[in-house]
Structure formats: structure tokens, C-alpha cells
Amino acid sequence: MSSKKSTPSHDHDQVHQPPKEFAKKARIPSLAAYRKLYQKSIEKPAGFWAKEAKELLWRKKWSKTLEWKAPFAKWFVGGRLNVCENCVDRHAEGARKNKAAIIWEGEPGDKRVLTYGQLQREVCRFANVLEKKGVKAGERVLIYMPMIPEAAVAMLACARIGAAHNVVFGGFAADAIVDRLEDSGATTIVTADGGWRRGKVVPLKPVVDEALAKYRHVQRVIVVKRCENEVSMTDPRDTWWHDEVAAVSARHKAKAFDSEHPLFLLYTSGSTGKPKGILHTSGGYLTGTYSTCKYIFDMNDEDVYWCTADVGWITGHSYIVYGPLANGVTQVMYEGAPNFPDFGRFWKMVEEYGVTIFYTAPTAIRAFIKAGDHFPAACDLSSLRLLGSVGEPINPEAWNWYHKHIGGGKCPIVDTWWQTETGAILISPLPGATPLKAGTATLPFFGIDAAILDEAGKECKPDQDGRLVIRKPWPSMIRTIHGDKERYRKTYWSDYPGLYTAGDGARRDKDGNFWIIGRLDDVLNVSGHRLGTAEIESALVSHPAVAEAAVIGRPDDLKGQAVAAFVTLKGGFDESVGLREELRGHVGKVIGAIAKPDDLFFTPGLPKTRSGKIMRRLLKELVTTGTVAGNVTTLEDFSVVENLQRQISESRARQ
Ligand code: PRX
């Protein structure tokens, strides 16, 4: 990256104090105020969270704030609420009735605004549709949609009737849908004909059809007409959204559900096996997303907030749908690619809508740096007052560029650390309180007891690398892995009994700031998206030519990590450029385009230990440095490494 050379290294250590003007108006206006409230919240987390939860609308108050039988938590026990009512009706029936809830822009440039009143009517209509079609509370509904308002409407309608949604990112392939249907048992799908991306229609309904040819238990598919691309409709299973909503009332009485009623399942990659269905429930999740939006994004009624994530990921769930709407904020939602028609798109939208809070991912920032400073420079970005980052560690070059070229040097940046499993942000600066340094997510949120431990479970000293753990339960935490309590316990709670292990390596500096280093398991972070090496390997091995495959992540300037695959072919198949492309395409077909290996090396064998374990550490070293300096005494056959070393240096020479 060109900025790497131009940024003097001392910039990276610079401490940015919260701007005085910002701090004056912020809910938490100083580090001392943060520390005082944090201390109190950590001594009595239930007290802190109960106070936050009281700001929501409960039909019945809880009798006990937390019931903790590690690793199973119940928050706001006995309380009853409707999550959708909190996000929509509360505002639609009050002063925010005609306030814009969602200002949406389609990629081709079409625009729609939904006020809270209109959002309520849309959501009520779709809730009536779901109920009319027989969808019951407790059932699962799979949502496979582009970034159009109907995606949020469908999620909220599910929440309203107590059905758990399972949103599947629109970039995932048919097999990913099949896996999720099989695991969740969903019998209803909400989708669209397609969505716009980089000037082209990305078909969605045809992918659903492909999935449904393999999985036959789906009873109803409701399809939004977005792109008018040709789709086939199977009668009576498939119906059009617009026909359905036209036939029902715009009023719907929301029932209250138990605080622990399932709100959604979201599948995410782990180090082994198929993606796991992370279960989030109602009262605690809403409290966590509501409260973090309030303090970390410091949301106010005047704000125009924009999170550029897709609703298919946890960021879209927590920081497009539930958190911001629970706060009654106005937000911008965008359908398409950041570089359509060019890299100025986001900045034109910031200018047009007067966005005040902007939340994006480091990978996008790096792409903007590469595209050139002239894109943001051409727009008036002075409305911005706060910037956010999520999904991976933000490298200092990206942080400094974001701060200067987007924030005009005046906006705090909240580098928010969290996970699908945590439901809400756990470590982040508070913009009016926390001194910032490029690259650190800084300090834990209220009620979050985060620590870094060594292998023996002892707390690490300042600047010592260790494993990030959370020592006390929090309301928006994962409740279980759908259908697999044992895997839940084993994955998150077995490294240190009673403590949640995040799977991330981290260290704290002498000021207590958390620096996240990255995953410690076989999970890749490609452009801020989580992918399991095991998933990609199994996709490769499902191709008839492949005998064995190993996948690792290598550093990449734009994506953070890129996917490198090592493939051994079955006898009778020849290594060729054609086959290499076919295998990359095959992974795209099985999982989705984001999982396609960037590098694919053929190898007659994989480096293994004498006991047959693939030495991924060695492959990682090979693609990162081009050679192997580490300990290879356990390696079974060194010629495998020599051969790969040669291939890698040849491929570098070609680039
Ligand atoms: O490794 C951490 C990284 O993303 C992982 C969680 O991925 P996912 O569940 O897909 O959720 C992404 C959006 C919350 C974490 O284990 N990660 C997320 N945010 C940060 C981060 N790494 C460093 N800094 C962050 N701010």
C-alpha cells in the first residue's frame, strides 16, 4: 500500500484525546467518568444491565436479572417483551412517527425512505402474511435477501411473531443454504428475485431453487420483486411478496415473548466441521445492542447513522436492525458495492444524507486508500462526527487515513471488537472519553470483564501475548449452538472452566488497552468475514479430482487475510491452469465467492507429521516468507516442502 511508506511511524503511537466539543455533549464525557461507571458495572454487572434494560419496553418485568449456571445464562428471567415493538412501535406511536427510520438507496440510484410509521405498517403487514401462511412462534425462517428494506422488514416481522430468523448472506451458494435448512429445520424462506451488485443482477431466487432441489421440506417461499430478472415460481409453494402484503392489514397486535425466547440463529464458521448456528435470544440481546449503540455510537435523535455491513452478518443484525432501531435513530441503508459506479459512492451518500456516524470495516478502508484520496476529497464530509471500525484489527495506516481523509482529523474512531457469539460490542473506545491509539480496540464496555490469560490460566503481564477471555456473562451472549450444547460448551467454555474463550489472541498495554492480534484457531478473517479452513478444505475435497487439501490464511494488503490452498490430486488428474480455475470456481459454488482460494498450489503430498497430521504452521510460513526456517524435525517428507518452496517462488516471480 502506498500509504505505508508515506506515513511516518511516530504517527502510529500518537494518542488522540477525545475532541473537547465532542466530549462536552457525549453521554460519557471523560475517562474518569468511564472508569467510575466501569468499576461500578464490574462490581455489580447485573445492576448495570438491569438499569439499561429498564429503558426498553417490557410487558412484564423480570423477577431475576441473571440466572447463571455456567455456561448457560438466562437474562431478565420471567420478563416478557416484544423485540419488534421496541424497535418499531415504540417510535411509530410516539414523537418519532414521521421520523425517517431507514433512508435507503439502491445501487442503480433508486431511493426510498421509510419513516417509523411506515416501517411499522410494512412490518405489521409482513407479520400478518407470515401468520396467515401458518408460520408459528418458535419456528425458524430463512432469509436470503439483498440489502433492501424488505430484509429488515422480514427480520422484524419474524421477531414480532416470535419466529427465529436465520439470515443467510446473499453471497453464499446453494449448498450453504441447504446446510442451514438441514440444521435449523426452517420450512419458510424469504428471498428476492435478485439484488444489484456492481451494475449486475445477482440472482437469488434461482439459488434458492437450486437448494430446494436438494432439500425438500420447505413449504413456502416468499419472493420480493427487486430486479425483475427471470425467475421460476413453483405453485403453490412460491408467492410474491407484493401480492401477499397487498392482501393483509397494516395493523398487527404484537404478543409478548419470554426474555429468553429465541430471536435468531446466525451461522458462523468454526475451526472444525460445518458452520454452527449461534443462538441469540430476546431481552438480553436487545439490551446489549441498544446499550452499546447508545454509549459507543453515542446515538442521538439528530444523528444520521450509516453502517455499511450486510444484514447477512452479525454486524447487520446488531448495528443495522436491532441496536439502531431500538434507539430510534435515522439510518442510511445501501444495497450495492462501495465502488459502483466508482469509489466515490459512499462519500457522495455521506454528503447527500448528512451522515453523522459512519461504521465500516478496515478492508473497505484499505480499498479506498488504494482507489485514491481524490474520491473523498471531492465530497463534503463535514457532517461526520464519529467513525467506527469492525471485523478485524485496523492497521495504523488505515486508521490514520480514515481519521484524516474521512474524519477530517476531528472525528473519534471507535474500533469495536466483538463477534457473532458476543452479539454486541464488548471492547471499544467511548468516543467522548477514551484516548485513542491507532490499532487498539482500547477498553472493555460496561459490565464486560475482559482479560488476557496465558496457557496456564494466569493473567498476562502488560505487553505479553495471550488469549482473550470474558470472565462474566453478559446479556447479548450466545446462548448455545443450535442443537449442540456439548459443542457450545467445548468450543467456548473448556479452555478455562467458567470463562468464555473468544478464540482471539491479544495483549494489553500498560494503560490497559486491548490490542487484538487475530484468531488463534483455524478460522480465517477474509475481508472481515469469518471462514473456517475446514469448510474450504471440505469444499475442495468434494471435487472429484481432489484427494486431499489444506487451507491456510496468508497476510493480504487489502483483505487482511487471503485464502491459500494446497491440493493433492487423485491419480489420473493432471495439474493444469484449467483445473486450478475449476477448483477455485468449485469452492465458489459450494460456499460462495468470498471463500474462493486466492492461491491454489498443486502438490504431490502435503507436509505432515509422522503421525499424519497436516503441518499448517509450516504451510503458513511457506506462503508468508517463501521458506521454512522453523522446526521441521517432525516432518515426514522434506521433499514436499522443497517442491512447494519452488512453486511459491515461481509464482511470486510471475506476479
Ligand atoms: O478475530 C476477531 C475479529 O473478528 C472475529 C469475529 O468475527 P465475526 O463473528 O464474523 O464478527 C465480525 C463482526 C463483529 C473476532 O474473533 N474482529 C472483530 N472485530 C475486531 C476484530 N479483530 C480486531 N479488532 C476488531 N475491532
XYZ file of C-alpha atoms and ligand atoms in Angstrom:
681
model
C 0.000 0.000 0.000
C 1.396 3.349 -0.959
C 0.380 4.985 2.338
C 2.640 2.600 4.199
C 5.704 4.470 3.070
C 4.261 7.945 3.372
C 3.054 7.623 6.985
C 5.836 8.347 9.464
C 5.982 5.666 12.109
C 5.591 8.078 15.042
C 2.037 8.744 13.813
C 1.190 5.243 14.901
C 1.980 5.861 18.542
C 0.171 9.145 18.686
C -2.542 9.395 21.319
C -5.702 11.122 20.171
C -7.667 12.644 23.018
C -11.433 12.935 22.554
C -12.153 16.306 20.927
C -13.410 18.751 23.587
C -16.508 19.683 21.602
C -17.406 16.021 21.251
C -16.779 15.216 24.899
C -18.928 18.105 26.080
C -22.026 16.619 24.504
C -21.205 12.943 24.966
C -23.033 10.703 27.414
C -19.732 9.650 28.948
C -17.651 12.827 28.775
C -14.314 11.776 30.296
C -12.048 8.843 31.012
C -12.671 9.369 34.721
C -16.430 9.112 34.149
C -15.895 5.895 32.167
C -13.650 4.404 34.841
C -16.088 5.221 37.620
C -19.068 3.692 35.854
C -16.988 0.744 34.612
C -15.803 -0.056 38.109
C -19.341 0.015 39.411
C -20.596 -2.069 36.482
C -17.952 -4.717 37.012
C -18.634 -4.993 40.727
C -22.334 -5.432 40.027
C -22.873 -6.237 36.334
C -26.484 -7.272 36.895
C -27.179 -3.839 38.354
C -25.725 -2.068 35.330
C -27.577 -4.220 32.822
C -30.865 -4.030 34.691
C -30.670 -0.245 34.538
C -30.082 -0.413 30.778
C -32.867 -2.947 30.235
C -35.317 -0.704 32.078
C -35.045 1.800 29.232
C -36.729 -0.743 26.968
C -40.413 -1.563 26.838
C -41.309 -4.652 28.841
C -44.802 -6.053 29.023
C -43.859 -7.879 32.187
C -40.876 -7.025 34.344
C -38.325 -9.721 35.094
C -38.084 -11.270 38.525
C -34.345 -12.003 38.426
C -31.749 -10.189 36.309
C -29.407 -13.135 35.751
C -29.525 -16.856 36.274
C -26.061 -18.236 35.611
C -25.457 -21.955 35.527
C -22.203 -21.873 33.623
C -22.050 -21.957 30.674
C -25.788 -21.343 30.356
C -27.162 -17.893 31.061
C -30.691 -16.605 31.388
C -31.109 -12.842 31.484
C -34.108 -10.942 32.768
C -35.729 -14.135 33.954
C -39.507 -14.099 33.787
C -39.549 -10.814 31.850
C -41.704 -10.562 28.731
C -41.294 -8.220 25.790
C -41.658 -7.953 22.040
C -38.358 -7.036 20.379
C -40.051 -5.632 17.273
C -42.336 -3.439 19.340
C -39.226 -1.977 20.959
C -37.572 -1.250 17.628
C -40.613 -0.019 15.735
C -43.921 0.585 17.535
C -42.370 2.454 20.436
C -41.202 5.125 17.991
C -44.056 4.854 15.472
C -46.576 5.537 18.183
C -44.682 8.452 19.659
C -42.894 11.590 18.584
C -40.803 9.747 16.013
C -43.828 8.660 13.961
C -42.801 10.651 10.903
C -39.065 10.499 11.508
C -37.080 8.619 8.876
C -36.100 5.205 10.185
C -34.433 3.939 7.005
C -33.148 6.089 4.154
C -32.390 3.514 1.542
C -30.503 3.769 -1.705
C -30.417 1.037 -4.309
C -27.266 0.525 -6.309
C -28.815 1.821 -9.553
C -29.649 5.042 -7.692
C -33.301 4.445 -6.762
C -34.284 5.777 -3.343
C -36.809 5.016 -0.645
C -37.449 6.456 2.780
C -39.340 4.563 5.446
C -40.470 6.600 8.408
C -41.011 4.779 11.687
C -44.749 4.937 10.962
C -44.286 3.413 7.519
C -41.854 0.830 8.833
C -44.462 -0.202 11.374
C -47.064 -0.691 8.657
C -44.681 -2.681 6.450
C -43.611 -4.877 9.341
C -47.185 -5.431 10.501
C -48.235 -6.414 7.005
C -45.464 -8.946 6.690
C -46.108 -10.295 10.184
C -49.724 -10.844 9.097
C -48.505 -12.593 5.942
C -46.306 -14.957 7.910
C -49.068 -15.766 10.355
C -51.636 -16.220 7.608
C -49.311 -18.693 5.943
C -49.088 -20.644 9.164
C -45.673 -19.613 10.500
C -45.736 -20.080 14.269
C -43.739 -18.670 17.165
C -40.637 -20.769 17.777
C -40.290 -21.788 14.101
C -37.266 -20.819 12.023
C -37.482 -18.662 8.881
C -34.569 -18.484 6.462
C -33.965 -15.058 4.925
C -31.809 -14.792 1.786
C -32.036 -11.223 0.602
C -30.186 -8.334 -0.944
C -29.719 -5.163 1.091
C -33.208 -3.805 0.576
C -35.584 -2.528 3.268
C -37.613 -5.751 2.986
C -34.662 -7.620 4.526
C -35.028 -5.590 7.726
C -38.818 -5.753 7.480
C -38.703 -9.558 7.224
C -36.378 -9.846 10.228
C -38.534 -7.537 12.331
C -41.722 -9.343 11.279
C -40.192 -12.640 12.413
C -39.261 -11.057 15.735
C -42.774 -9.698 16.015
C -44.441 -13.105 15.728
C -41.748 -14.917 17.713
C -40.281 -16.866 14.786
C -36.474 -17.085 14.809
C -34.908 -15.745 11.641
C -31.851 -17.223 10.060
C -30.389 -14.716 7.651
C -28.030 -16.220 5.087
C -25.649 -13.784 3.401
C -26.720 -13.229 -0.224
C -23.213 -14.130 -1.425
C -23.462 -17.688 -0.132
C -24.139 -20.549 -2.527
C -26.969 -23.111 -2.678
C -25.145 -25.719 -0.577
C -24.724 -23.202 2.230
C -28.487 -22.713 2.186
C -29.040 -26.486 2.242
C -26.710 -26.906 5.240
C -28.543 -24.207 7.156
C -32.000 -25.549 6.275
C -30.971 -29.022 7.389
C -29.557 -27.784 10.646
C -32.236 -25.236 11.536
C -35.256 -27.108 10.197
C -36.660 -23.922 8.631
C -39.697 -24.519 6.432
C -40.173 -20.925 5.252
C -37.827 -18.862 3.053
C -37.992 -15.161 2.323
C -35.929 -14.115 -0.667
C -35.884 -11.820 -3.710
C -35.553 -12.390 -7.432
C -32.111 -10.818 -7.160
C -30.097 -7.855 -5.956
C -27.887 -5.275 -7.656
C -24.129 -5.558 -7.255
C -21.531 -3.753 -9.381
C -24.065 -2.934 -12.043
C -25.215 -6.517 -12.434
C -28.098 -8.558 -11.101
C -27.017 -11.155 -8.587
C -29.735 -13.810 -8.857
C -31.066 -15.070 -5.526
C -34.293 -16.989 -6.192
C -32.528 -19.298 -8.683
C -30.014 -20.157 -5.938
C -32.888 -20.921 -3.558
C -34.398 -23.170 -6.254
C -31.108 -24.997 -6.577
C -31.050 -25.514 -2.814
C -34.652 -26.661 -2.756
C -33.946 -29.284 -5.387
C -31.744 -30.892 -2.729
C -33.790 -30.110 0.379
C -37.478 -30.771 0.019
C -39.031 -29.788 3.334
C -39.598 -26.107 2.636
C -43.301 -25.304 2.469
C -43.310 -21.658 1.457
C -41.054 -19.234 -0.347
C -41.977 -15.553 -0.412
C -40.181 -13.578 -3.107
C -39.589 -9.825 -3.311
C -39.512 -8.467 -6.849
C -36.393 -6.318 -6.914
C -34.537 -6.713 -10.211
C -37.218 -8.172 -12.495
C -34.822 -10.922 -13.521
C -36.480 -14.062 -14.827
C -37.337 -16.489 -12.033
C -39.465 -19.586 -11.900
C -42.209 -19.810 -9.314
C -43.437 -23.166 -8.058
C -47.119 -23.065 -7.276
C -48.365 -23.074 -4.512
C -45.053 -23.038 -2.627
C -43.722 -19.760 -4.066
C -45.590 -16.468 -3.861
C -44.719 -12.818 -4.473
C -44.166 -10.532 -1.514
C -46.150 -7.689 -3.149
C -49.200 -9.913 -3.698
C -49.063 -11.211 -0.158
C -48.741 -7.841 1.590
C -51.495 -6.322 -0.543
C -53.927 -8.867 0.832
C -53.441 -8.231 4.548
C -53.961 -5.500 7.106
C -51.281 -2.963 8.054
C -52.157 -3.476 11.697
C -50.878 -6.310 13.797
C -51.068 -6.798 17.513
C -47.692 -7.866 18.830
C -47.626 -10.548 21.503
C -45.091 -10.508 24.303
C -42.488 -13.278 24.480
C -40.280 -14.554 27.222
C -36.979 -12.723 27.573
C -35.173 -15.949 26.658
C -37.353 -16.652 23.616
C -35.103 -17.337 20.574
C -34.687 -14.248 18.393
C -32.411 -15.607 15.693
C -29.908 -18.160 14.547
C -26.876 -16.971 12.640
C -24.390 -19.477 11.280
C -20.707 -18.777 11.608
C -17.523 -20.657 10.891
C -15.604 -22.555 13.492
C -12.325 -24.416 13.330
C -13.958 -27.767 12.628
C -16.950 -29.114 10.783
C -19.852 -27.221 9.340
C -20.818 -23.696 10.369
C -22.513 -23.572 13.732
C -25.865 -21.974 14.434
C -25.305 -19.295 17.033
C -28.464 -18.768 19.055
C -29.386 -15.327 20.339
C -32.443 -14.664 22.446
C -34.654 -11.639 23.013
C -34.339 -9.450 26.123
C -30.600 -9.748 26.697
C -29.643 -9.342 23.052
C -31.789 -6.248 22.690
C -30.379 -4.770 25.885
C -26.802 -5.320 24.692
C -27.288 -3.893 21.213
C -29.377 -0.986 22.495
C -26.918 -0.009 25.199
C -23.777 -0.290 23.058
C -25.342 1.875 20.339
C -26.259 4.440 22.941
C -22.825 4.729 24.545
C -20.366 3.676 21.833
C -22.017 5.406 18.883
C -23.423 7.978 21.286
C -26.607 7.983 19.188
C -28.941 10.936 19.421
C -32.141 11.955 17.728
C -30.300 14.314 15.376
C -27.915 11.654 14.131
C -27.877 10.090 10.690
C -26.162 6.789 11.166
C -24.767 4.500 8.491
C -23.382 1.027 8.965
C -22.138 -0.385 5.671
C -22.355 -4.051 6.673
C -24.705 -6.569 5.097
C -27.654 -7.862 7.116
C -26.307 -11.338 6.405
C -23.612 -10.841 9.062
C -23.905 -10.183 12.771
C -22.946 -6.530 12.272
C -26.029 -6.092 10.117
C -28.215 -7.743 12.746
C -26.929 -5.818 15.732
C -25.935 -2.490 14.202
C -28.352 -2.047 11.300
C -31.517 -3.670 12.554
C -31.806 -4.081 16.314
C -29.477 -1.631 18.065
C -30.063 1.489 15.943
C -33.811 0.961 15.626
C -34.147 0.326 19.358
C -32.521 3.755 19.739
C -34.969 5.353 17.278
C -32.203 6.738 15.116
C -32.354 7.624 11.407
C -30.133 5.388 9.345
C -28.892 5.033 5.818
C -29.027 1.637 4.138
C -27.329 0.901 0.823
C -27.820 -2.031 -1.485
C -24.698 -2.296 -3.568
C -20.943 -2.215 -3.896
C -18.783 0.607 -2.492
C -17.137 1.087 -5.882
C -20.204 1.446 -8.044
C -20.140 3.404 -10.258
C -16.819 4.377 -8.654
C -15.113 4.645 -5.263
C -16.848 7.948 -4.616
C -20.235 6.328 -3.996
C -20.075 6.197 -0.187
C -18.804 9.746 0.126
C -21.475 11.127 -2.177
C -24.051 9.424 0.009
C -22.482 10.783 3.199
C -22.730 14.252 1.686
C -26.241 13.814 0.339
C -27.793 12.499 3.560
C -25.601 14.393 6.011
C -24.381 11.205 7.667
C -23.049 11.896 11.163
C -21.928 8.423 12.277
C -20.243 6.082 9.821
C -19.360 2.454 10.635
C -17.373 0.289 8.237
C -14.645 -2.359 8.003
C -10.852 -1.983 7.662
C -10.877 -3.976 4.432
C -13.143 -1.332 2.847
C -10.902 1.438 4.140
C -7.856 -0.223 2.573
C -9.670 -0.445 -0.753
C -10.492 3.277 -0.502
C -6.862 4.117 0.206
C -5.852 2.221 -2.883
C -8.508 3.944 -5.005
C -7.159 7.373 -4.105
C -7.737 10.356 -1.829
C -9.478 12.323 -4.563
C -12.739 10.402 -4.093
C -13.456 11.564 -0.537
C -11.793 14.929 -1.246
C -14.450 15.656 -3.868
C -17.253 15.453 -1.296
C -18.304 17.500 1.699
C -17.903 15.117 4.621
C -18.200 17.778 7.302
C -21.445 16.293 8.678
C -19.492 13.329 10.087
C -18.823 13.433 13.812
C -17.947 9.812 14.613
C -16.359 6.915 12.740
C -16.381 3.224 13.563
C -14.425 0.156 12.522
C -15.265 -3.526 12.891
C -14.362 -7.019 11.780
C -10.589 -7.219 12.053
C -7.694 -5.349 13.557
C -7.393 -1.961 11.866
C -3.829 -1.390 10.771
C -2.396 2.022 11.698
C -2.088 3.105 8.043
C -5.802 2.521 7.524
C -6.650 4.121 10.871
C -4.679 7.273 10.070
C -6.123 7.575 6.585
C -9.669 7.093 7.887
C -9.086 9.675 10.594
C -7.624 12.243 8.215
C -9.404 11.767 4.908
C -12.857 10.741 6.093
C -12.999 12.221 9.571
C -11.201 15.436 8.648
C -8.977 14.901 11.687
C -11.855 15.779 14.011
C -13.867 12.557 14.388
C -13.069 9.967 17.046
C -12.786 6.420 15.675
C -14.377 3.640 17.672
C -12.515 0.420 16.881
C -15.111 -2.096 18.053
C -14.132 -5.629 18.963
C -16.815 -8.289 19.128
C -18.042 -11.492 17.494
C -21.138 -13.235 16.172
C -21.196 -15.018 19.516
C -20.946 -11.911 21.664
C -23.985 -10.351 19.953
C -22.850 -6.836 20.769
C -19.621 -4.864 21.022
C -17.558 -5.850 24.076
C -14.349 -3.840 23.700
C -14.329 -0.351 22.230
C -13.472 3.236 22.959
C -16.246 5.525 24.156
C -15.906 8.462 21.802
C -16.139 11.250 24.368
C -13.978 9.527 26.940
C -11.285 7.210 25.665
C -7.878 8.333 24.386
C -7.328 6.590 21.051
C -4.300 4.937 19.538
C -4.376 3.543 16.025
C -4.802 -0.215 16.158
C -6.252 -0.808 19.609
C -9.887 -1.501 20.452
C -8.938 0.088 23.816
C -11.121 -0.721 26.826
C -13.962 -3.055 27.767
C -17.555 -1.872 27.688
C -19.516 -1.547 30.923
C -20.191 -4.867 32.596
C -17.625 -6.681 30.451
C -14.904 -8.390 32.446
C -12.310 -8.982 29.721
C -8.848 -10.370 30.447
C -5.860 -11.934 28.728
C -4.625 -15.232 30.071
C -1.629 -17.414 29.401
C -1.942 -21.140 28.752
C -1.922 -21.917 32.450
C -4.784 -19.504 33.050
C -2.684 -16.807 34.680
C -3.373 -13.206 33.717
C -0.723 -11.916 31.314
C 1.530 -9.024 32.192
C 1.352 -5.800 30.158
C 2.516 -6.362 26.570
C 2.523 -10.138 26.974
C 0.541 -12.025 24.310
C -2.193 -14.361 25.497
C -5.767 -15.445 24.938
C -8.711 -13.134 25.226
C -11.385 -14.296 27.673
C -14.526 -12.827 29.185
C -14.924 -13.728 32.829
C -18.528 -12.814 33.491
C -21.697 -13.457 31.482
C -23.261 -10.546 29.570
C -26.813 -10.160 28.268
C -26.209 -10.406 24.489
C -24.014 -13.503 24.748
C -24.596 -16.615 22.662
C -26.964 -18.961 24.480
C -25.937 -22.166 22.757
C -25.025 -23.672 19.394
C -28.303 -24.771 17.851
C -28.824 -28.442 18.555
C -25.400 -28.976 20.111
C -24.947 -27.926 23.733
C -21.843 -30.039 24.022
C -20.137 -28.299 21.116
C -21.105 -24.988 22.708
C -19.505 -25.972 25.982
C -16.435 -27.404 24.341
C -15.839 -24.562 21.881
C -16.185 -21.613 24.207
C -16.009 -22.759 27.812
C -13.496 -25.570 28.081
C -10.127 -23.783 27.824
C -10.621 -22.214 31.241
C -13.571 -23.546 33.241
C -16.296 -20.946 33.656
C -14.650 -18.398 31.331
C -15.649 -17.564 27.766
C -12.764 -18.017 25.312
C -13.098 -15.786 22.285
C -10.566 -17.632 20.118
C -8.570 -14.421 19.648
C -5.016 -13.703 20.671
C -4.470 -10.325 22.313
C -2.314 -8.266 24.646
C -2.881 -5.284 26.888
C -0.551 -2.347 27.038
C 0.425 -0.615 30.254
C -2.624 1.664 30.019
C -4.894 -1.371 29.881
C -5.732 -1.054 26.185
C -6.569 -4.314 24.409
C -4.682 -4.982 21.168
C -6.337 -7.813 19.256
C -3.803 -9.878 17.357
C -6.117 -12.251 15.492
C -7.592 -15.721 15.610
C -5.779 -18.486 17.411
C -7.827 -21.251 15.806
C -8.277 -22.399 12.217
C -10.638 -19.566 11.419
C -9.709 -17.118 8.677
C -10.712 -13.490 8.560
C -11.058 -12.603 4.891
C -12.225 -9.025 4.350
C -13.669 -9.103 7.858
C -15.638 -12.287 7.127
C -15.135 -15.460 9.035
C -14.321 -18.626 7.132
C -13.222 -21.961 8.522
C -10.235 -23.630 6.882
C -12.063 -26.935 7.400
C -15.059 -25.714 5.394
C -12.937 -24.687 2.421
C -10.941 -27.916 2.607
C -14.084 -29.983 2.588
C -15.422 -27.990 -0.378
C -12.190 -28.736 -2.283
C -12.247 -32.415 -1.404
C -15.836 -32.663 -2.660
C -14.449 -32.147 -6.202
C -13.847 -35.472 -7.967
C -10.228 -34.566 -8.854
C -9.105 -33.794 -5.306
C -7.579 -36.368 -2.996
C -6.585 -34.057 -0.167
C -6.469 -30.356 0.589
C -5.077 -27.989 3.195
C -6.090 -24.359 3.510
C -4.429 -21.542 5.389
C -4.644 -17.776 5.591
C -1.826 -15.541 4.405
C -1.485 -11.810 5.026
C -3.035 -9.639 2.331
C -2.834 -5.877 1.979
C -6.484 -5.421 1.066
C -8.379 -8.322 2.560
C -6.419 -8.667 5.775
C -6.107 -12.365 5.058
C -6.242 -14.192 1.736
C -7.010 -17.887 1.250
C -4.148 -20.144 0.165
C -4.993 -23.732 -0.729
C -2.703 -26.722 -1.212
C -4.227 -29.520 -3.208
C -3.196 -33.111 -3.913
C -4.924 -34.574 -6.944
C -6.204 -38.101 -7.363
C -4.377 -40.351 -9.820
C -5.420 -39.720 -13.424
C -5.934 -35.971 -12.995
C -3.352 -33.559 -14.354
C -2.278 -30.321 -12.743
C -3.311 -27.553 -15.101
C -4.285 -23.914 -15.082
C -7.742 -25.011 -16.209
C -8.175 -27.356 -13.259
C -6.867 -24.715 -10.868
C -9.586 -22.314 -12.053
C -12.168 -25.074 -11.942
C -11.309 -25.824 -8.314
C -11.482 -22.172 -7.333
C -14.865 -21.951 -9.042
C -15.967 -25.128 -7.291
C -15.319 -23.581 -3.870
C -17.304 -20.553 -5.026
C -20.172 -22.829 -5.957
C -20.135 -24.824 -2.739
C -19.652 -21.973 -0.244
C -19.729 -18.645 -2.066
C -17.378 -16.328 -3.920
C -15.781 -14.958 -0.726
C -14.286 -18.376 0.016
C -12.542 -18.855 -3.369
C -8.838 -19.533 -2.781
C -6.632 -16.642 -3.897
C -3.683 -19.004 -4.343
C -4.003 -22.648 -5.217
C -0.910 -24.820 -5.309
C -0.836 -28.396 -6.533
C 1.390 -30.682 -4.539
C 2.021 -34.410 -4.769
C 1.786 -34.557 -0.970
C 1.059 -32.327 1.990
C 3.663 -31.714 4.675
C 2.691 -33.998 7.517
C 3.998 -35.153 10.817
C 4.968 -38.790 11.124
C 1.610 -39.383 12.764
C -0.126 -37.991 9.676
C -1.180 -34.534 10.900
C -1.021 -31.771 8.297
C 1.541 -29.162 9.361
C -0.430 -25.997 8.632
C 2.072 -23.901 10.569
C 4.663 -24.852 8.017
C 2.433 -24.057 5.050
C 1.713 -20.700 6.601
C 5.378 -19.974 6.976
C 5.991 -21.043 3.399
C 3.413 -18.715 1.851
C 4.261 -15.854 4.169
C 8.048 -15.934 3.924
C 8.635 -18.192 0.921
C 10.760 -20.526 3.004
C 10.761 -22.649 6.144
C 13.013 -21.653 8.981
C 11.139 -23.242 11.875
C 11.452 -26.671 13.356
C 10.897 -29.374 10.729
C 12.184 -32.358 12.649
C 8.707 -33.858 12.886
C 8.169 -33.589 9.126
C 7.746 -36.898 7.366
C 8.996 -35.996 3.881
C 11.026 -32.837 3.321
C 10.883 -33.045 -0.485
C 7.233 -31.956 -0.280
C 8.376 -28.673 1.225
C 11.156 -28.205 -1.315
C 8.710 -28.676 -4.140
C 6.271 -26.139 -2.675
C 9.065 -23.685 -1.981
C 9.978 -23.830 -5.682
C 6.376 -23.326 -6.818
C 5.832 -20.391 -4.486
C 8.961 -18.604 -5.628
C 7.986 -19.234 -9.265
C 4.515 -17.858 -8.699
C 5.976 -14.777 -6.952
C 8.298 -14.219 -9.878
C 5.309 -14.293 -12.241
C 3.409 -11.620 -10.247
O -10.923 -12.099 15.276
C -11.893 -11.175 15.712
C -12.325 -10.321 14.541
O -13.479 -10.931 14.015
C -13.810 -12.097 14.777
C -15.300 -12.242 14.848
O -15.821 -12.448 13.579
P -17.386 -12.453 13.346
O -18.030 -13.365 14.320
O -17.616 -12.724 11.914
O -17.855 -10.993 13.686
C -17.330 -9.919 12.962
C -18.066 -8.657 13.331
C -18.177 -8.399 14.777
C -13.173 -11.873 16.102
O -12.972 -13.084 16.793
N -12.646 -8.940 14.950
C -13.857 -8.360 15.003
N -13.751 -7.061 15.332
C -12.440 -6.802 15.522
C -11.738 -7.998 15.275
N -10.402 -8.072 15.409
C -9.751 -6.954 15.778
N -10.350 -5.774 16.007
C -11.684 -5.638 15.892
N -12.247 -4.467 16.102
